[in-house]
Amino acid sequence: MQVIRNIIFDFGGVLVDLDRRRCIEAFRRIGAGAIAGYVDECRQEDLFHDLEVGLTDVGRFCEAVRRACPGCNASDDDICDAWNALLTGIPRHRLDRLKELRRDYRLVLLSNTNPIHWRKAVDEYFTAGGLTVGDYFEKTYLSYEMHMLKPDEEIFRRVLADSGFAAAETLFIDDSAANCAAAERLGIAACMPETSLTPAAATADAALWRL
């Protein structure tokens, strides 16, 4: 029988709830309707892709948004706020569950994310009770720092090697079937909550409480 000693958590759609419609409306309000279309279609190419793999920084990303939206004079802060409108927060009980799990498992986070979203999470979502993200995870593996994205199998190999996790003793929780399949090809057990880009707390929480 397989014994799980380590858990790799995804971020968006598993820990943090997401609201695509709220994000779309936020971009439209600042005159960035073309970017709202990217969010509506879940497109990850071009400027969003470059931000998530660390090929561009926040300033250049914001300038690219303005260039893509004629007439948009939004500030960098306005653009970052609109992009952050996708994130609706992490319920306190999920954070409490992470603390419980850390007593029995080694926990790390692996996310396709960007510096705008991650800074908001670090500053606002993991700080309840005076804690930090380091109180929940041994280490965070972020696509924009690693310069690669799930479901590339290499990103999983790097996490396993850096953390010292054995694939056969590791569980990966992610809301993407493609990401879970990539992990499973390397011998990692995978669990996919039935979440989407709208709040789906019940299914994400069910995955956490089954452990």
CSV table of C-alpha atoms in Angstrom, one decimal:
chain,number,residue,atom,x,y,z
A,1,MET,CA,0.0,0.0,0.0
A,2,GLN,CA,1.3,3.4,-1.0
A,3,VAL,CA,2.2,5.7,2.0
A,4,ILE,CA,1.9,9.4,1.4
A,5,ARG,CA,4.5,11.5,3.2
A,6,ASN,CA,4.6,14.6,1.1
A,7,ILE,CA,1.9,16.9,-0.5
A,8,ILE,CA,2.4,19.3,-3.4
A,9,PHE,CA,-0.4,21.9,-3.5
A,10,ASP,CA,-1.5,24.0,-6.4
A,11,PHE,CA,-2.5,27.6,-5.6
A,12,GLY,CA,-5.3,28.9,-7.8
A,13,GLY,CA,-8.5,26.9,-7.7
A,14,VAL,CA,-7.3,24.7,-4.9
A,15,LEU,CA,-6.3,27.1,-2.0
A,16,VAL,CA,-7.3,30.5,-3.3
A,17,ASP,CA,-10.8,30.9,-4.8
A,18,LEU,CA,-10.9,32.6,-8.2
A,19,ASP,CA,-13.6,34.8,-9.9
A,20,ARG,CA,-13.0,35.3,-13.6
A,21,ARG,CA,-16.1,37.5,-14.1
A,22,ARG,CA,-15.0,39.9,-11.4
A,23,CYS,CA,-11.5,40.2,-13.1
A,24,ILE,CA,-13.1,40.8,-16.5
A,25,GLU,CA,-15.2,43.6,-15.2
A,26,ALA,CA,-12.2,45.1,-13.4
A,27,PHE,CA,-10.2,45.3,-16.6
A,28,ARG,CA,-13.2,46.7,-18.5
A,29,ARG,CA,-13.6,49.5,-15.9
A,30,ILE,CA,-10.1,50.7,-16.5
A,31,GLY,CA,-10.5,50.7,-20.2
A,32,ALA,CA,-8.6,47.5,-20.9
A,33,GLY,CA,-11.4,45.6,-22.7
A,34,ALA,CA,-9.0,43.7,-24.9
A,35,ILE,CA,-7.3,42.3,-21.9
A,36,ALA,CA,-10.7,41.3,-20.4
A,37,GLY,CA,-11.1,39.2,-23.6
A,38,TYR,CA,-7.9,37.3,-22.7
A,39,VAL,CA,-9.3,36.5,-19.2
A,40,ASP,CA,-12.7,35.6,-20.6
A,41,GLU,CA,-11.1,33.0,-23.0
A,42,CYS,CA,-8.6,31.8,-20.4
A,43,ARG,CA,-5.8,32.6,-22.8
A,44,GLN,CA,-2.3,32.3,-21.4
A,45,GLU,CA,-0.2,33.3,-24.4
A,46,ASP,CA,1.6,36.5,-25.0
A,47,LEU,CA,1.9,39.0,-22.2
A,48,PHE,CA,0.2,36.7,-19.6
A,49,HIS,CA,2.5,33.8,-20.5
A,50,ASP,CA,5.6,36.0,-20.4
A,51,LEU,CA,4.7,37.2,-16.9
A,52,GLU,CA,4.0,33.7,-15.6
A,53,VAL,CA,7.3,32.3,-16.8
A,54,GLY,CA,9.4,35.3,-15.7
A,55,LEU,CA,10.2,36.6,-19.2
A,56,THR,CA,8.9,40.1,-18.4
A,57,ASP,CA,8.5,42.1,-15.2
A,58,VAL,CA,5.5,43.9,-13.8
A,59,GLY,CA,6.3,47.3,-15.3
A,60,ARG,CA,6.7,45.9,-18.8
A,61,PHE,CA,3.6,43.8,-18.4
A,62,CYS,CA,1.5,46.9,-17.5
A,63,GLU,CA,3.0,48.8,-20.4
A,64,ALA,CA,2.0,45.9,-22.7
A,65,VAL,CA,-1.5,46.1,-21.4
A,66,ARG,CA,-1.8,49.8,-22.2
A,67,ARG,CA,-0.4,49.2,-25.7
A,68,ALA,CA,-2.9,46.4,-26.3
A,69,CYS,CA,-5.8,48.6,-25.3
A,70,PRO,CA,-5.9,51.9,-27.3
A,71,GLY,CA,-7.1,54.7,-25.1
A,72,CYS,CA,-6.3,53.0,-21.8
A,73,ASN,CA,-4.3,55.3,-19.5
A,74,ALA,CA,-4.6,53.2,-16.4
A,75,SER,CA,-1.7,53.3,-14.0
A,76,ASP,CA,0.4,50.3,-13.1
A,77,ASP,CA,-1.4,50.0,-9.8
A,78,ASP,CA,-4.8,50.1,-11.5
A,79,ILE,CA,-3.7,47.3,-13.9
A,80,CYS,CA,-2.3,45.2,-11.0
A,81,ASP,CA,-5.5,45.7,-9.0
A,82,ALA,CA,-7.6,44.6,-12.0
A,83,TRP,CA,-5.5,41.4,-12.5
A,84,ASN,CA,-5.7,40.8,-8.7
A,85,ALA,CA,-9.5,40.9,-8.9
A,86,LEU,CA,-9.3,37.3,-10.1
A,87,LEU,CA,-8.3,36.3,-6.6
A,88,THR,CA,-11.0,36.3,-4.0
A,89,GLY,CA,-9.0,35.0,-1.0
A,90,ILE,CA,-8.2,31.8,0.9
A,91,PRO,CA,-10.9,30.8,3.5
A,92,ARG,CA,-9.5,30.7,7.0
A,93,HIS,CA,-10.5,27.1,7.5
A,94,ARG,CA,-8.3,26.0,4.6
A,95,LEU,CA,-5.3,27.7,6.2
A,96,ASP,CA,-6.2,25.9,9.5
A,97,ARG,CA,-6.3,22.6,7.6
A,98,LEU,CA,-2.8,23.3,6.1
A,99,LYS,CA,-1.4,23.8,9.6
A,100,GLU,CA,-3.0,20.5,10.6
A,101,LEU,CA,-1.6,18.6,7.6
A,102,ARG,CA,1.9,20.0,8.2
A,103,ARG,CA,2.0,18.1,11.5
A,104,ASP,CA,1.9,14.8,9.6
A,105,TYR,CA,3.1,15.6,6.0
A,106,ARG,CA,5.8,17.7,4.3
A,107,LEU,CA,4.0,20.4,2.3
A,108,VAL,CA,5.2,22.5,-0.6
A,109,LEU,CA,3.4,24.7,-3.1
A,110,LEU,CA,3.8,24.5,-6.9
A,111,SER,CA,2.0,27.2,-8.9
A,112,ASN,CA,1.8,28.6,-12.3
A,113,THR,CA,1.5,32.2,-11.1
A,114,ASN,CA,3.0,35.6,-11.5
A,115,PRO,CA,4.5,38.2,-9.2
A,116,ILE,CA,1.4,40.3,-9.1
A,117,HIS,CA,-0.8,37.5,-7.8
A,118,TRP,CA,1.8,36.1,-5.6
A,119,ARG,CA,2.6,39.4,-3.9
A,120,LYS,CA,-1.0,39.9,-3.0
A,121,ALA,CA,-1.2,36.3,-1.6
A,122,VAL,CA,1.9,36.8,0.5
A,123,ASP,CA,0.8,40.1,1.8
A,124,GLU,CA,-2.9,39.4,2.4
A,125,TYR,CA,-3.8,35.7,2.3
A,126,PHE,CA,-1.3,33.9,4.4
A,127,THR,CA,-1.0,36.5,7.2
A,128,ALA,CA,-3.9,35.5,9.4
A,129,GLY,CA,-2.9,35.3,13.1
A,130,GLY,CA,0.5,36.9,12.3
A,131,LEU,CA,1.7,34.0,10.2
A,132,THR,CA,3.4,33.9,6.9
A,133,VAL,CA,3.5,31.6,3.9
A,134,GLY,CA,6.5,29.9,5.4
A,135,ASP,CA,4.4,28.7,8.3
A,136,TYR,CA,2.3,26.6,5.9
A,137,PHE,CA,4.8,25.4,3.3
A,138,GLU,CA,8.5,24.3,3.5
A,139,LYS,CA,9.0,25.9,0.2
A,140,THR,CA,7.1,27.6,-2.7
A,141,TYR,CA,7.9,26.7,-6.3
A,142,LEU,CA,6.6,29.5,-8.6
A,143,SER,CA,6.6,29.4,-12.4
A,144,TYR,CA,7.8,32.9,-12.8
A,145,GLU,CA,10.9,32.1,-10.7
A,146,MET,CA,11.5,28.7,-12.2
A,147,HIS,CA,10.9,29.9,-15.8
A,148,MET,CA,8.7,27.0,-16.7
A,149,LEU,CA,5.1,26.0,-16.4
A,150,LYS,CA,3.0,23.0,-15.5
A,151,PRO,CA,2.3,20.6,-17.1
A,152,ASP,CA,5.9,20.4,-18.3
A,153,GLU,CA,7.2,17.2,-16.5
A,154,GLU,CA,10.5,18.9,-15.9
A,155,ILE,CA,8.9,21.3,-13.3
A,156,PHE,CA,7.8,18.3,-11.3
A,157,ARG,CA,11.3,16.7,-11.6
A,158,ARG,CA,12.9,19.8,-10.2
A,159,VAL,CA,10.4,20.0,-7.3
A,160,LEU,CA,11.1,16.4,-6.4
A,161,ALA,CA,14.9,16.8,-6.6
A,162,ASP,CA,15.0,20.1,-4.7
A,163,SER,CA,12.6,18.9,-1.9
A,164,GLY,CA,14.0,15.4,-1.7
A,165,PHE,CA,10.6,14.0,-2.1
A,166,ALA,CA,10.2,10.4,-3.5
A,167,ALA,CA,7.6,10.4,-6.2
A,168,ALA,CA,5.9,7.3,-4.8
A,169,GLU,CA,5.4,9.0,-1.4
A,170,THR,CA,4.0,12.2,-2.8
A,171,LEU,CA,0.5,13.5,-3.5
A,172,PHE,CA,-0.1,16.4,-5.9
A,173,ILE,CA,-3.4,18.4,-5.7
A,174,ASP,CA,-4.3,20.5,-8.7
A,175,ASP,CA,-7.4,21.6,-10.5
A,176,SER,CA,-6.0,20.8,-14.0
A,177,ALA,CA,-6.4,17.4,-15.5
A,178,ALA,CA,-3.3,18.0,-17.7
A,179,ASN,CA,-1.2,18.9,-14.7
A,180,CYS,CA,-2.3,15.9,-12.7
A,181,ALA,CA,-1.6,13.6,-15.7
A,182,ALA,CA,1.9,15.0,-16.0
A,183,ALA,CA,2.5,14.3,-12.3
A,184,GLU,CA,1.1,10.8,-12.5
A,185,ARG,CA,3.5,10.0,-15.4
A,186,LEU,CA,6.3,10.5,-13.0
A,187,GLY,CA,4.8,8.2,-10.4
A,188,ILE,CA,3.3,11.0,-8.2
A,189,ALA,CA,-0.3,10.3,-7.0
A,190,ALA,CA,-2.6,13.1,-8.1
A,191,CYS,CA,-6.0,14.5,-6.9
A,192,MET,CA,-8.1,16.9,-8.9
A,193,PRO,CA,-10.8,18.8,-7.1
A,194,GLU,CA,-13.7,19.7,-9.5
A,195,THR,CA,-13.0,23.4,-9.4
A,196,SER,CA,-13.1,26.1,-12.0
A,197,LEU,CA,-12.3,29.8,-12.3
A,198,THR,CA,-15.3,30.6,-10.1
A,199,PRO,CA,-15.5,29.9,-6.4
A,200,ALA,CA,-15.9,26.2,-5.7
A,201,ALA,CA,-15.1,25.9,-2.1
A,202,ALA,CA,-17.0,22.7,-1.4
A,203,THR,CA,-15.0,20.6,-3.8
A,204,ALA,CA,-11.6,22.1,-3.0
A,205,ASP,CA,-12.3,21.6,0.7
A,206,ALA,CA,-13.4,18.0,0.2
A,207,ALA,CA,-10.0,17.2,-1.3
A,208,LEU,CA,-8.3,18.7,1.7
A,209,TRP,CA,-10.4,17.0,4.3
A,210,ARG,CA,-10.1,13.6,2.7
A,211,LEU,CA,-6.4,13.5,3.5
